[in-house]
CSV table of C-alpha atoms in Angstrom, one decimal:
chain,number,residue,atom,x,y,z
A,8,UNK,CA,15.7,52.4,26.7
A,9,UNK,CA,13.3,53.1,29.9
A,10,UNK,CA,11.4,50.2,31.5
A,11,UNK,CA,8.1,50.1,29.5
A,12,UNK,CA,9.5,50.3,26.4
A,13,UNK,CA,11.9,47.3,26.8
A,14,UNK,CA,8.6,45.5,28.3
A,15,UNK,CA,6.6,46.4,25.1
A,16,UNK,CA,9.5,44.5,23.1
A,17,UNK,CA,9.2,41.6,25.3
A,18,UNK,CA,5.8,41.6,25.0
A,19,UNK,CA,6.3,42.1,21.1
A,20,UNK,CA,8.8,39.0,20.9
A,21,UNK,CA,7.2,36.6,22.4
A,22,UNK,CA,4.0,35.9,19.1
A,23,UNK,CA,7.0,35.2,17.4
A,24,UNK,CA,9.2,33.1,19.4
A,25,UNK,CA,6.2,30.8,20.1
A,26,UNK,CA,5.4,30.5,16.0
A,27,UNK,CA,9.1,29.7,15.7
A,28,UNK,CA,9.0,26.9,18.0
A,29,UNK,CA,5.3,25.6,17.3
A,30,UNK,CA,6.4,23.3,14.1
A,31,UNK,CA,9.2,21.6,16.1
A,32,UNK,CA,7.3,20.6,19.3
A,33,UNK,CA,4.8,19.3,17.0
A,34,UNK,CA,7.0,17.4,15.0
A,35,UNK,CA,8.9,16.2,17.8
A,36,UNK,CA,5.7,14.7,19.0
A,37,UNK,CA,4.2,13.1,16.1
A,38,UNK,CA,5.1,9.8,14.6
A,39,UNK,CA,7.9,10.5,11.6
A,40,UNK,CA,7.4,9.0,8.5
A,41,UNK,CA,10.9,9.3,7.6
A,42,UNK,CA,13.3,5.9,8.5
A,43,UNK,CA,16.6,7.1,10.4
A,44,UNK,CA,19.8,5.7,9.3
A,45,UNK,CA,22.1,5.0,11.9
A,46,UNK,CA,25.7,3.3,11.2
A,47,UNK,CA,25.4,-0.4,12.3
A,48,UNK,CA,22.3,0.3,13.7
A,49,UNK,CA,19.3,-2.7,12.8
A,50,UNK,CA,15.7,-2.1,11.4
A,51,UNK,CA,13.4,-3.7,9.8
A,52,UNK,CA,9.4,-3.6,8.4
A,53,UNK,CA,6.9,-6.0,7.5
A,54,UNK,CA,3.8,-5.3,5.5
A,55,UNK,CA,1.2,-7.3,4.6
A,56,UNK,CA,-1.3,-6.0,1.9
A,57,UNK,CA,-4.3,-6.9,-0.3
A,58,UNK,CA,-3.8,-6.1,-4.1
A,59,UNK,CA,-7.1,-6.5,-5.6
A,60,UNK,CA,-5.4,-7.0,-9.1
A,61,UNK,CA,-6.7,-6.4,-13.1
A,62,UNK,CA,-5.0,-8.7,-15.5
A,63,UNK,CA,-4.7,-7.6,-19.4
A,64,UNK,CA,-2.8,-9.4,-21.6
A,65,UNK,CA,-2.2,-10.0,-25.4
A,66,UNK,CA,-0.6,-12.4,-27.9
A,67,UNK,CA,0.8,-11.6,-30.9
A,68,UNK,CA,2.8,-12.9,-34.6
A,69,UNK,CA,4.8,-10.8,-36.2
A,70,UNK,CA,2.8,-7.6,-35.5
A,71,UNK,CA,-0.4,-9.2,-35.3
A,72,UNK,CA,-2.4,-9.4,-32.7
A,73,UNK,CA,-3.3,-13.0,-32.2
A,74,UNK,CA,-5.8,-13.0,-29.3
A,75,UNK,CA,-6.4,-11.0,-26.2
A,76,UNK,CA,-7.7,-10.8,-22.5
A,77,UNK,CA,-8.7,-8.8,-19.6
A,78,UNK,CA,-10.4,-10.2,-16.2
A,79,UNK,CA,-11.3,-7.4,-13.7
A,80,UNK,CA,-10.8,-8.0,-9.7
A,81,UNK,CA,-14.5,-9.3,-9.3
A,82,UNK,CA,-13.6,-12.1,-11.8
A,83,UNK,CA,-10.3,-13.0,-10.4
A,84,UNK,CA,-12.1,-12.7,-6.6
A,85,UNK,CA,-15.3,-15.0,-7.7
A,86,UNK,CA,-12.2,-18.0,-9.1
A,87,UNK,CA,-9.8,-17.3,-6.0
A,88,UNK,CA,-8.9,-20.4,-3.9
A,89,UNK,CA,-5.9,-18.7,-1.7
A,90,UNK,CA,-4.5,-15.6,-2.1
A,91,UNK,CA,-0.8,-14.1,-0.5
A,92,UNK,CA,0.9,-11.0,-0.4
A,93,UNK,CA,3.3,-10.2,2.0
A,94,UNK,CA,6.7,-7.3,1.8
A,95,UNK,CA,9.6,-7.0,4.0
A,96,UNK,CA,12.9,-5.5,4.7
A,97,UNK,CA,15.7,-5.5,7.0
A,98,UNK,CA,18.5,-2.7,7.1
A,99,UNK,CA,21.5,-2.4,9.0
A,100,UNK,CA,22.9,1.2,8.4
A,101,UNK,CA,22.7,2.1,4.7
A,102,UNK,CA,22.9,-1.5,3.2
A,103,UNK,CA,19.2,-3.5,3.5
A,104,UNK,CA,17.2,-7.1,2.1
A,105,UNK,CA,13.8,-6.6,0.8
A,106,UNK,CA,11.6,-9.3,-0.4
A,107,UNK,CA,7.9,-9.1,-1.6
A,108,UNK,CA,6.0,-12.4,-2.0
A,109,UNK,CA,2.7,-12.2,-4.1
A,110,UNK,CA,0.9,-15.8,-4.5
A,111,UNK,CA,-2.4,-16.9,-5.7
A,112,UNK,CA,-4.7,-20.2,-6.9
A,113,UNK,CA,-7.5,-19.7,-8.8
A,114,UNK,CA,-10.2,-22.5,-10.3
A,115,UNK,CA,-12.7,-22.7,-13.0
A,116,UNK,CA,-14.9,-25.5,-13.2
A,117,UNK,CA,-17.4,-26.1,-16.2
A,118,UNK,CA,-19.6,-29.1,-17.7
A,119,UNK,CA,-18.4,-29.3,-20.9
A,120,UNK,CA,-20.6,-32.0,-22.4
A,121,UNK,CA,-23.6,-34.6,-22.0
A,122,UNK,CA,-24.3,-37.7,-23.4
A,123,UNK,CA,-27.3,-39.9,-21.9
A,124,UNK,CA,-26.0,-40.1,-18.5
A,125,UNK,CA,-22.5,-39.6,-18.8
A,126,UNK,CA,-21.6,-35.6,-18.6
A,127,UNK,CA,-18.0,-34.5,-19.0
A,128,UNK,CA,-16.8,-32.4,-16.9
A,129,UNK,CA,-13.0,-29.8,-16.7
A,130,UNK,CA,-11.8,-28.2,-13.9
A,131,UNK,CA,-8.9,-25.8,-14.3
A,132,UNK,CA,-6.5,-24.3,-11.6
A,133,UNK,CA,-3.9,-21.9,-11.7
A,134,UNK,CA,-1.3,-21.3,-9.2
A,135,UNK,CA,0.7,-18.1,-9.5
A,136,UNK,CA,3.5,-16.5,-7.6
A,137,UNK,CA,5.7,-13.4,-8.0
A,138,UNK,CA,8.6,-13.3,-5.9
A,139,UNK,CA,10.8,-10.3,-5.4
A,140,UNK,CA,14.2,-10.4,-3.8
A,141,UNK,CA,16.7,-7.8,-4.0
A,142,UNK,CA,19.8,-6.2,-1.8
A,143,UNK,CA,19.4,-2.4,-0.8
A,144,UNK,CA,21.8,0.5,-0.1
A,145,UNK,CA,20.0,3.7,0.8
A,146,UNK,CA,21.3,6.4,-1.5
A,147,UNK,CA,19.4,9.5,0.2
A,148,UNK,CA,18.3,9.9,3.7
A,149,UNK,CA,17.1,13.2,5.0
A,150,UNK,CA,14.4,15.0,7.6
A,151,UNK,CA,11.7,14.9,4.7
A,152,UNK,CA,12.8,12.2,1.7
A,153,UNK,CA,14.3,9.0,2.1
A,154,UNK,CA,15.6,6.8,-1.2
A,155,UNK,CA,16.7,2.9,-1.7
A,156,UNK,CA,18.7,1.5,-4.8
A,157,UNK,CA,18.3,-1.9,-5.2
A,158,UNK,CA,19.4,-4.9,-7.3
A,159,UNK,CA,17.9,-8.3,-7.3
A,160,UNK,CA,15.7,-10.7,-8.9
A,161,UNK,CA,11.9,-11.1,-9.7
A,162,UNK,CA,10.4,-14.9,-10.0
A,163,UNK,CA,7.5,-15.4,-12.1
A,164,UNK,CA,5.9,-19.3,-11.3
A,165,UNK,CA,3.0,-20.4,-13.5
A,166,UNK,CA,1.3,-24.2,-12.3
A,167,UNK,CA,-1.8,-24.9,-14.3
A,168,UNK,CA,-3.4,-28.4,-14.0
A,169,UNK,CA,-6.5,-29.7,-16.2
A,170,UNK,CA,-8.6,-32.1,-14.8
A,171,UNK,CA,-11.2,-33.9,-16.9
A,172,UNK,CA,-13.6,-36.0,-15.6
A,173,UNK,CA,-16.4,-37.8,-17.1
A,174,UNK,CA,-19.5,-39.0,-14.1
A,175,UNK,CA,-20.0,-42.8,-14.8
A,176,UNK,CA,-16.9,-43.1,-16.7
A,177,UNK,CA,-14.0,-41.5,-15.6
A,178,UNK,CA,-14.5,-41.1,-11.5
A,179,UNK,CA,-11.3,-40.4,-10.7
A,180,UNK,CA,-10.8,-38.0,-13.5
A,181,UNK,CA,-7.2,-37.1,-15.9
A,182,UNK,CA,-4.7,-34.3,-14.9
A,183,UNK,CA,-2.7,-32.8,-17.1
A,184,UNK,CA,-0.2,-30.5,-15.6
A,185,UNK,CA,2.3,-28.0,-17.2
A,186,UNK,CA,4.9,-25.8,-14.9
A,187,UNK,CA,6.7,-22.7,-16.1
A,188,UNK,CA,9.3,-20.5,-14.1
A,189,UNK,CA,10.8,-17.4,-15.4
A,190,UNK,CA,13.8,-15.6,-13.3
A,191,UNK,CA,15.4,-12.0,-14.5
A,192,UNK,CA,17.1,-9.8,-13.0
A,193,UNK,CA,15.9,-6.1,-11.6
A,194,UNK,CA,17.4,-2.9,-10.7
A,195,UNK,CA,15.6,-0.2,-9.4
A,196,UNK,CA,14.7,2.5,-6.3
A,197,UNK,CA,12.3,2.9,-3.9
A,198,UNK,CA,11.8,5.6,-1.3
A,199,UNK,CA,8.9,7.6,0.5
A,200,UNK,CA,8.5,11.5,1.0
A,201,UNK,CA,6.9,13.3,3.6
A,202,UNK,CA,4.0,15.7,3.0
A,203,UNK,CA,5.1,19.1,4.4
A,204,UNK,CA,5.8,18.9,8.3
A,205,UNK,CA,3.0,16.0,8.7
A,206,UNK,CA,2.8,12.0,9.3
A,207,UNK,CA,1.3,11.8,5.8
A,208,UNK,CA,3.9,10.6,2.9
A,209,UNK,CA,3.9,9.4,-0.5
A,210,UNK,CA,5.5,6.0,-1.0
A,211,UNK,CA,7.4,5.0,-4.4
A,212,UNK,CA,8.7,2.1,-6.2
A,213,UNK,CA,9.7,1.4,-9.6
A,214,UNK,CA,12.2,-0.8,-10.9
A,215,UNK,CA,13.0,-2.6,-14.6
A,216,UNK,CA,14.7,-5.8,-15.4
A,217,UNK,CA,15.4,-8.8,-18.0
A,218,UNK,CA,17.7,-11.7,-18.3
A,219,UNK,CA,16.1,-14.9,-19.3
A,220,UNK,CA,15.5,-15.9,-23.1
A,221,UNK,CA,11.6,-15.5,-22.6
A,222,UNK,CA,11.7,-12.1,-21.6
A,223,UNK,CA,12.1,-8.6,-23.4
A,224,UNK,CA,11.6,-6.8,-20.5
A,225,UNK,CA,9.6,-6.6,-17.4
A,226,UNK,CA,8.9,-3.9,-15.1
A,227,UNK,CA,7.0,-2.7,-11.3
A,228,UNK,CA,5.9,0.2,-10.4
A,229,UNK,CA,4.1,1.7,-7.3
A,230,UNK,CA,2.8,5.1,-6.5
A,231,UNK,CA,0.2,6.1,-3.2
A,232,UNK,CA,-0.2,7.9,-0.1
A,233,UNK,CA,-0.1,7.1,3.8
A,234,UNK,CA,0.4,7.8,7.0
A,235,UNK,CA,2.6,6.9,9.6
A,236,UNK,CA,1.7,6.0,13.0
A,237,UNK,CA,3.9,4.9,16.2
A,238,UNK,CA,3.7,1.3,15.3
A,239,UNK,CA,3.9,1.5,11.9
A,240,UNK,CA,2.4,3.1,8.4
A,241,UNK,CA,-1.1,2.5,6.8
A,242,UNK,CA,-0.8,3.5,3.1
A,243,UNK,CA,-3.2,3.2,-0.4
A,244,UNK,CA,-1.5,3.1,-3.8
A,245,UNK,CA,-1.6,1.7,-7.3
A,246,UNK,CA,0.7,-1.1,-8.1
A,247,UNK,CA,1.5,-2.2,-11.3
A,248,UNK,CA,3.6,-5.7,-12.6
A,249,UNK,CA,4.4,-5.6,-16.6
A,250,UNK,CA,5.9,-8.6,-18.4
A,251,UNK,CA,6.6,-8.9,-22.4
A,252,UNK,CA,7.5,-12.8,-22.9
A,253,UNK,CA,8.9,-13.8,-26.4
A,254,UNK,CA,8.9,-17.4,-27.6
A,255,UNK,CA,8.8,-18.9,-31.3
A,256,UNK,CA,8.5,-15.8,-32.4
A,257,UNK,CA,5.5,-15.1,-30.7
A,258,UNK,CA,5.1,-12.3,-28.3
A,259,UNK,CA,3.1,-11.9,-25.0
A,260,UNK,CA,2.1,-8.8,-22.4
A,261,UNK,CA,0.7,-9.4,-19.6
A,262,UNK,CA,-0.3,-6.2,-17.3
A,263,UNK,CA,-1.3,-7.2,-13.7
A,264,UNK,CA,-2.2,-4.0,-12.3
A,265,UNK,CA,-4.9,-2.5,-9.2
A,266,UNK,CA,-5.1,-0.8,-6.0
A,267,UNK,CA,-3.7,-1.8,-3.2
A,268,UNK,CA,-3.9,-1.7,0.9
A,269,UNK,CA,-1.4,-1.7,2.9
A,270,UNK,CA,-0.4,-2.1,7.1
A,271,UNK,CA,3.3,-1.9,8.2
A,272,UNK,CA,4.9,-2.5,11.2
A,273,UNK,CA,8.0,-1.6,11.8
A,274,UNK,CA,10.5,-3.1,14.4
């Protein structure tokens, strides 16, 4: 081969060498989605995130649909007191603790009834927590996918206190108070995937559990999309918390389900 031809192959070659190394200098220098696993190595994440949550539920006999209800997010929003929802994990090598906390009070206040000057008067408030706790092995780690198996426990808390009051009799006012807590166990798996070569992803959880003589079965399930950034991830999804309670041969769903927002920060 003379001279100029072997300096039109160079010439040739080089378009291509430079597409073949384009993707990993770029990748190389973007923030990875994708958590490394690295024997005895620690990491962790915490995410707070605002869930701005539906709630559906029914009551039925026997078949028979007794009574049902649905309050959208601008319902629950115009009745909330506090609100709390907060996830985190902590790995070292394949084996991990994850936790998600999700607590809320809500109020309702309403006259009820007046006679001459006296007017009667309830005020209802609900306190509310779901909390999550579960050990984690990862069962898939790669460039591009990256998948938890977990088993654990969900907490379901219920506080409700009634306070009647009646102006000119009652100052002071009557609580009644009633306290319910409902503990199964879960199983489940939850994971992210990235989005070709990119710092987008698409974040997963879904797990399913039972246990304690009021449940049949409850389930959660989350599906969105976010991207990651060097501190940390910013991500949108739809969440979704499903109980079916059983008691006196009674049954109840409840569906708590919405959009959430969520900030991570890994460390």
């Amino acid at each position: 081969m003379n001279r100029i031809n072997y300096l039109k192959l160079v010439i040739a070659t080089i378009p291509l060498t430079v597409a073949a190394f384009t993707p990993v200098v770029r990748a190389e220098g973007q923030p990875n989605p994708i958590p490394t696993v690295a024997e005895n190595q620690w990491r962790g994440s915490v995410t707070p995130y605002m869930w701005l949550m539906n709630v559906s539920g029914a009551v039925a006999r026997n078949g028979d649909t007794l009574g049902a209800v649905h309050l959208d997010t601008n319902s629950l929003l115009s009745n909330l007191n506090v609100a709390a929802m907060i996830e985190g994990e902590v790995h070292r090598g394949n084996w991990g603790l994850w936790g998600d906390v999700v607590y809320s009070q809500l109020s309702n206040q309403s006259s009820r009834l007046s006679v001459g000057q006296t007017t009667l008067n309830t005020t209802t408030t609900l306190t509310t927590g779901i909390y999550d706790i579960a050990a984690t092995y990862t069962l898939h780690a790669s460039p591009d996918a990256y998948v938890d198996g977990l088993v654990g426990a969900r907490i379901l808390t219920q506080d409700t206190t009634v306070n009647l009051s009646a102006v000119g009799l009652l100052p002071n006012g009557v609580n009644r108070n009633s306290s319910t807590t409902i503990t199964n166990a879960i199983v489940g798996v939850k994971g992210r995937v990235q989005i070709s070569d990119s710092t987008w992803f698409v974040p997963f959880y879904l797990d399913v559990g039972a246990g304690s003589a009021q449940t049949n079965v409850t389930s959660q399930a989350m599906l969105g999309i976010g991207k990651a950034y060097s501190w940390g991830d910013v991500s949108l999804a739809v969440k979704n918390v499903y109980y079916q309670l059983s008691q006196n041969k009674q049954t109840a769903d409840l569906n708590l389900f919405g959009a959430a927002l969520a900030v991570t920060f890994r460390f």
